[in-house]
Short mmCIF file of C-alpha atoms in Angstrom, two decimals:
data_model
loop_
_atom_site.label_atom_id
_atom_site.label_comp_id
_atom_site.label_asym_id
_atom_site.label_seq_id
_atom_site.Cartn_x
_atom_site.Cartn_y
_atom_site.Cartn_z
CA UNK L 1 -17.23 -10.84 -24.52
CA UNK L 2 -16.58 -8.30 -27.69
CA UNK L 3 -14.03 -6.35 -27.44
CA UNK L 4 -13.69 -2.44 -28.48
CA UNK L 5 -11.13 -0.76 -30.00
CA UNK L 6 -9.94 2.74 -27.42
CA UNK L 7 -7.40 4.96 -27.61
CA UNK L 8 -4.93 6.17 -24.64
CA UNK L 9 -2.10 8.82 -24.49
CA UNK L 10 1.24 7.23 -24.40
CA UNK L 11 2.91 9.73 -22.53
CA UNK L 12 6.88 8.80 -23.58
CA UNK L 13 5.94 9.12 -26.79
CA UNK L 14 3.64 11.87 -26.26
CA UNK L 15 0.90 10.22 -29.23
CA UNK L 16 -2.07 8.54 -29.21
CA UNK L 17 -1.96 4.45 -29.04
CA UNK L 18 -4.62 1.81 -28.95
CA UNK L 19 -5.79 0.12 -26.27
CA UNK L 20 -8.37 -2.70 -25.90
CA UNK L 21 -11.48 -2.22 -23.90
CA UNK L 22 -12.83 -4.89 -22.42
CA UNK L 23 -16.59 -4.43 -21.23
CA UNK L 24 -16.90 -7.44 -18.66
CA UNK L 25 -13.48 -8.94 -17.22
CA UNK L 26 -14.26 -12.37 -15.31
CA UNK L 27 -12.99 -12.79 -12.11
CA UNK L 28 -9.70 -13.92 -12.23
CA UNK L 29 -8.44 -11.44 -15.25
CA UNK L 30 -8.85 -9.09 -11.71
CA UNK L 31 -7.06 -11.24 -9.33
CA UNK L 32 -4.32 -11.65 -12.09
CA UNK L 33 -4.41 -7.52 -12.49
CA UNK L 34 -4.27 -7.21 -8.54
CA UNK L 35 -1.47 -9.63 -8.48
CA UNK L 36 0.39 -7.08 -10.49
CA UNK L 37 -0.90 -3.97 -9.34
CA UNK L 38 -0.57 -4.47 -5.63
CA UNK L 39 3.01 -5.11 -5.53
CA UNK L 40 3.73 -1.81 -7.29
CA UNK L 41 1.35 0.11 -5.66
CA UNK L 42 2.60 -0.96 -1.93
CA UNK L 43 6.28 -0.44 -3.51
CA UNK L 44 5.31 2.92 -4.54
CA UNK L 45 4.03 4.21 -1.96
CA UNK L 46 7.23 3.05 0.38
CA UNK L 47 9.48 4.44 -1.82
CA UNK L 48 7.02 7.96 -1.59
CA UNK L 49 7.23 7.78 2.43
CA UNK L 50 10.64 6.98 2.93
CA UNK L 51 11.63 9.44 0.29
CA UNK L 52 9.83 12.01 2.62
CA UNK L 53 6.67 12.59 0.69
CA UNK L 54 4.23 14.29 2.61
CA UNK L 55 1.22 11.45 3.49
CA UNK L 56 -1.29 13.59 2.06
CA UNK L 57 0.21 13.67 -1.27
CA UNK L 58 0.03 9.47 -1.75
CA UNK L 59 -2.82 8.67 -3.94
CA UNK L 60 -5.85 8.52 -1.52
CA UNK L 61 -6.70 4.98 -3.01
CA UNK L 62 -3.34 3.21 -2.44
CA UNK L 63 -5.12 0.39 0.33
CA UNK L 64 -7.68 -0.41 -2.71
CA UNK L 65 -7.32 -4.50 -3.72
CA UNK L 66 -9.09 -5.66 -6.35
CA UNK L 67 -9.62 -9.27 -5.06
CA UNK L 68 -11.85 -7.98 -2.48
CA UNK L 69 -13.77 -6.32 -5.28
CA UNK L 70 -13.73 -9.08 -7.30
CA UNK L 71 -16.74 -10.74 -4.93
CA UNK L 72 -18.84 -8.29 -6.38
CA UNK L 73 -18.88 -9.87 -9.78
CA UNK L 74 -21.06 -12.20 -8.25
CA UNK L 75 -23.96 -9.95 -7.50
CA UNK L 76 -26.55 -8.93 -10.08
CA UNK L 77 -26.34 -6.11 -12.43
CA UNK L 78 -21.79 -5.91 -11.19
CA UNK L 79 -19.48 -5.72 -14.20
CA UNK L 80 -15.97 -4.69 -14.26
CA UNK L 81 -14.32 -3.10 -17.49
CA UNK L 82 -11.12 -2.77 -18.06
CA UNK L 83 -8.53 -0.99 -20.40
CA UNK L 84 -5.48 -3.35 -22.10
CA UNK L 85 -2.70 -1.49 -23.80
CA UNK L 86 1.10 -3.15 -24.46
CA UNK L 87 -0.33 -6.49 -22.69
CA UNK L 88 -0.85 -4.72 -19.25
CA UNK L 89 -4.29 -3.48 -18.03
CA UNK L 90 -4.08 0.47 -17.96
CA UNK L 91 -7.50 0.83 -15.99
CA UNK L 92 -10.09 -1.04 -13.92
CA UNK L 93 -13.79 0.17 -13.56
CA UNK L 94 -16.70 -1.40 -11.31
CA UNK L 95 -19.90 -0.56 -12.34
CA UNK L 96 -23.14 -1.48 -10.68
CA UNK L 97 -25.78 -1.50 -13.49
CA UNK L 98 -29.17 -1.20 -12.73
CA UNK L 99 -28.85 -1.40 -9.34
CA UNK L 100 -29.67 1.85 -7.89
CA UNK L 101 -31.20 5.32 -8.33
CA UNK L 102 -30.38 8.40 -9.53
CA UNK L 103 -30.79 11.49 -7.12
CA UNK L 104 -31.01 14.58 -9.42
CA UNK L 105 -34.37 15.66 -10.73
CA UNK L 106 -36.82 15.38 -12.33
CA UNK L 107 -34.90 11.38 -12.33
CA UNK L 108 -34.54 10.43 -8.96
CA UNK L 109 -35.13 7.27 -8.53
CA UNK L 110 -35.06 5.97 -12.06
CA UNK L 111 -32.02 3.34 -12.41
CA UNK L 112 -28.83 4.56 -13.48
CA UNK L 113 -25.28 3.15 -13.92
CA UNK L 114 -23.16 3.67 -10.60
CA UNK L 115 -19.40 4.28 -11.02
CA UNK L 116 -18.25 1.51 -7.66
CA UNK L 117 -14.55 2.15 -8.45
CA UNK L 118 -12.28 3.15 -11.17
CA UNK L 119 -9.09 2.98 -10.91
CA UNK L 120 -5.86 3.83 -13.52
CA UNK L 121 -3.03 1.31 -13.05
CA UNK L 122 -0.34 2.72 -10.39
CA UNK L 123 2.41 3.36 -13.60
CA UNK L 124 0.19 5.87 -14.68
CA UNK L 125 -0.44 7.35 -11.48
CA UNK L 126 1.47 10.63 -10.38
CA UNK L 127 3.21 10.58 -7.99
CA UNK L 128 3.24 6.32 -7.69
CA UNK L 129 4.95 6.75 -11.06
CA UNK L 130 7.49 9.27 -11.78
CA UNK L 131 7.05 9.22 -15.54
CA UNK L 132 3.33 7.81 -15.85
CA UNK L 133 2.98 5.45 -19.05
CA UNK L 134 -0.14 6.41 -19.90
CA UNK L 135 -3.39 9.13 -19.70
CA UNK L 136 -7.39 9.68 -20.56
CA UNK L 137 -7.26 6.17 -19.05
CA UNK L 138 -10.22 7.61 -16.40
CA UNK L 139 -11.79 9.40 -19.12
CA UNK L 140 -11.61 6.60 -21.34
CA UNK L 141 -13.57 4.42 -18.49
CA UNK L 142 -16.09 6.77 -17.71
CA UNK L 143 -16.82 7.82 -21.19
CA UNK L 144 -17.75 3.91 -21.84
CA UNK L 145 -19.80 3.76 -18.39
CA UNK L 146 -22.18 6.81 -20.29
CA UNK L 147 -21.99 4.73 -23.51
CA UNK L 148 -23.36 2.02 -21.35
CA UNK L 149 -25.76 4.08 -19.81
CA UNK L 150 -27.47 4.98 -22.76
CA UNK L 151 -26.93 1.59 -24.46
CA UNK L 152 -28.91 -0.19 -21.52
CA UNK L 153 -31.53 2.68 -21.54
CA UNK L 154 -30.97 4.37 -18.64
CA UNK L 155 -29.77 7.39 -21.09
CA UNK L 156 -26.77 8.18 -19.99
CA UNK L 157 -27.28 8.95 -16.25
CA UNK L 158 -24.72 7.87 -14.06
CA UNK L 159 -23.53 8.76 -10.47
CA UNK L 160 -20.77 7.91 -8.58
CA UNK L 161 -18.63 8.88 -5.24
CA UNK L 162 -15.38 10.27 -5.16
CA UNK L 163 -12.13 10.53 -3.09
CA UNK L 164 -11.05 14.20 -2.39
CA UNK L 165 -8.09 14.43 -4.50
CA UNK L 166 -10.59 13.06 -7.98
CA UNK L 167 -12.90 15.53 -7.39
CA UNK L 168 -11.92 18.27 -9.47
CA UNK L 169 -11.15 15.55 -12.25
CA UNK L 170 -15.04 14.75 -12.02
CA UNK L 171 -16.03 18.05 -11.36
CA UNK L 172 -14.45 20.47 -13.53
CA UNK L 173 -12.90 17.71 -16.09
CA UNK L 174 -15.64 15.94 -16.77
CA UNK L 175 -18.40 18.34 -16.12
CA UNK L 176 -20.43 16.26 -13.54
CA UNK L 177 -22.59 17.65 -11.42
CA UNK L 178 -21.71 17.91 -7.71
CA UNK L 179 -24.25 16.76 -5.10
CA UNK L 180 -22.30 17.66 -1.53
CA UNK L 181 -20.68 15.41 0.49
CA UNK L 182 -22.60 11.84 1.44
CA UNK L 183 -22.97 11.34 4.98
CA UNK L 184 -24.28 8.01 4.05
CA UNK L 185 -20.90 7.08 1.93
CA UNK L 186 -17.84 7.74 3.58
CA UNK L 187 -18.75 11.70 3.62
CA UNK L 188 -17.82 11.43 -0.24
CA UNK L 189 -18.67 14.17 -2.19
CA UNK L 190 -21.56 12.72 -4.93
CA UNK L 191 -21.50 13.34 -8.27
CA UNK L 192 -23.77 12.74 -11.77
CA UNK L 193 -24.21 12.71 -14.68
CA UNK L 194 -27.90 13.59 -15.94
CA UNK L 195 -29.23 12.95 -19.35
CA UNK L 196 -28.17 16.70 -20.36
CA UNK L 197 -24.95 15.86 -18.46
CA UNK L 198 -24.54 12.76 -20.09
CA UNK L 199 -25.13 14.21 -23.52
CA UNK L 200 -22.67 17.02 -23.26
CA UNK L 201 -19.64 14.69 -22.24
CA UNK L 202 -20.12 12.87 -24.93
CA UNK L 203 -20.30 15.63 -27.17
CA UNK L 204 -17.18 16.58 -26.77
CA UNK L 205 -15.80 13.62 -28.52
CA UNK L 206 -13.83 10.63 -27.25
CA UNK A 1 -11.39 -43.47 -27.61
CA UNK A 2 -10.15 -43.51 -24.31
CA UNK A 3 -12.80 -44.35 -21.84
CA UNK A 4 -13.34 -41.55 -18.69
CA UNK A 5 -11.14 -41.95 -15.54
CA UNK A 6 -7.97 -43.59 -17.51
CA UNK A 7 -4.88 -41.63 -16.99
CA UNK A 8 -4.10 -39.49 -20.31
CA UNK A 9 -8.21 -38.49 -20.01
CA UNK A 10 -8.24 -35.39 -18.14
CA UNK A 11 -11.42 -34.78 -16.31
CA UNK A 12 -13.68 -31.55 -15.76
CA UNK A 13 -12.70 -31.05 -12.45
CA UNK A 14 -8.94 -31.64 -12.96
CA UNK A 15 -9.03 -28.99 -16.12
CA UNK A 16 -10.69 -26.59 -13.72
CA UNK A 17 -8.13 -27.55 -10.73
CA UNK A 18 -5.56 -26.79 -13.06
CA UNK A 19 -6.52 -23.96 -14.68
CA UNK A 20 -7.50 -22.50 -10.96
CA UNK A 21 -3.73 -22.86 -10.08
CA UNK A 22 -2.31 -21.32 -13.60
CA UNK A 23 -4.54 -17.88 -12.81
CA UNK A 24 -3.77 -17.69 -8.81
CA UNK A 25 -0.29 -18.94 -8.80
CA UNK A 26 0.79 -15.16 -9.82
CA UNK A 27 -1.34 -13.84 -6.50
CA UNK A 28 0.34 -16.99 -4.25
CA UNK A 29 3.49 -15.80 -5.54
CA UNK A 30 3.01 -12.18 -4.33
CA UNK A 31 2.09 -14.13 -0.71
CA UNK A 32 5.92 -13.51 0.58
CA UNK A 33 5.98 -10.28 -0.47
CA UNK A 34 3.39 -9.55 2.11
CA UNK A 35 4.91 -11.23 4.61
CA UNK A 36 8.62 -9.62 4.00
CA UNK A 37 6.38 -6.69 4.18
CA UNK A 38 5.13 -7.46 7.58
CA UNK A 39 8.03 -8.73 8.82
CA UNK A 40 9.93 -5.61 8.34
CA UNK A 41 6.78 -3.40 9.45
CA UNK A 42 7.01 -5.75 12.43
CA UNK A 43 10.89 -4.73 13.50
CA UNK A 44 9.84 -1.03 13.46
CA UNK A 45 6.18 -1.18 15.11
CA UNK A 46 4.34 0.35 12.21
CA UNK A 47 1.12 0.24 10.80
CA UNK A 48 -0.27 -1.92 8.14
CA UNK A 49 -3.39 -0.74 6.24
CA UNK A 50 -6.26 -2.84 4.35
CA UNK A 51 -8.90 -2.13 2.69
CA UNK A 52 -12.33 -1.23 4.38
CA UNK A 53 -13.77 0.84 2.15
CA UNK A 54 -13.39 3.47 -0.86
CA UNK A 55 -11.47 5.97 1.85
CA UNK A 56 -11.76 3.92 4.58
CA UNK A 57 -8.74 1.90 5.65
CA UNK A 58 -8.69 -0.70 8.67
CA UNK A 59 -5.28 -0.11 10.74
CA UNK A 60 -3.58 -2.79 11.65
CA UNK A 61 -1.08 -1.74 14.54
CA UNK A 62 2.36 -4.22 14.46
CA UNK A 63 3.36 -3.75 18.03
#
């Protein structure tokens, strides 16, 4: 497994630090991260409801566990990447490689990378964390899922489903284009990443 | 050289059991966590949520 080099925003320190990015974490490197990340998400999000936080303001993906995503690793074309910085993983990605279609024309069809789940460790999560560690952890991920993209061939398309509150991140932050909701997927809204898509986020530079 | 199956030889299957239980002792560990967790859910007849999907979570009602 090669390593890359990254860089994340240490937000104390208000700089940028580097981070390792690791392209395809075995199994139990995500049992181990779970191990650590449950326990401060479920903490969190206590502390957030008996503090009188409204429910809708909790991070939508606060039930997510990692073991049960781990099974996944199994299946053909499943990798999970991952972001290390100060000897803690920042960010988790599942990517399904391969596997299935794009929908936007003229490329429906043709085999893309799909985004399964990305997720930014809970410390750097507002409002889990009331001073998050770290940022550009989900940019960071996503911008190595295109690299991937266009690395395996599939030239930089890339789709993916997301929860309510991470639309506008996708949307407007990354500049992906917006399919409608999925009646299929959890009535997620849909989002990707064309070739043109593809090519313009990574234009704007890492 | 130390012929297999004496004792300072340690096998395949006894590297693996032992590495198995240096990477999940950290989630066992977390194991009474959960159950304080419940426990306390338990005295005040609340819910407990797991994971059924990317927004979907299965309810668990503590009565």
């Amino acid at each position: 497994m090669t390593t890359r080099t990254t860089r994340l925003f240490d937000r104390q320190a208000g700089r940028l630090v580097e981070a390792t990015l690791y392209p395809e974490l075995p199994v139990w490197r995500l049992l181990q991260v779970e191990s650590v990340w449950g326990p401060w998400r479920r903490s969190a999000v206590e502390r957030l409801l008996e503090s009188g936080t409204f429910a809708g303001e909790v991070p939508q993906h606060w039930h997510w566990d990692w073991t049960r995503k781990a099974v996944k690793l199994d299946l053909s074309g499943y990798r999970c990447v991952g972001i290390e910085c100060a000897q803690e993983m920042q960010g988790l990605m599942m990517l399904a490689v391969g596997v299935y279609g794009a929908r936007l024309p003229p490329s429906q069809g043709r085999p893309f990378v799909y985004v399964d789940y990305l997720e930014s460790a809970p410390w750097n999560v507002r409002p889990l964390a009331e001073e998050p560690r770290y940022g550009a952890v989900g940019m960071r991920l996503l911008w190595a899922a295109v690299e991937l993209s266009v690395a395996e061939g599939l030239e930089g398309r890339l789709g993916l489903h997301s929860l309510p509150q991470s639309e506008a991140f996708y949307g407007e932050g990354c500049g992906m284009a917006m399919l409608g909701v999925d009646p299929d997927y959890e009535s997620l809204t849909y989002f990707e990443f064309d070739r043109p898509g593809a090519e313009a986020f990574l234009a704007r530079g890492g | 050289m130390t012929a297999p199956g004496s004792p300072d030889v340690i096998e395949p299957d006894q590297a693996a059991a032992i590495f198995s239980f240096l990477v999940l002792f950290p989630v066992i560990r977390q194991a009474p966590r959960v159950y304080q967790l419940l426990d306390a859910r338990m005295g005040t007849g609340a819910k407990l949520f797991l994971e059924a999907g990317k927004a979907k979570k299965a309810e668990v009602v503590v009565p």
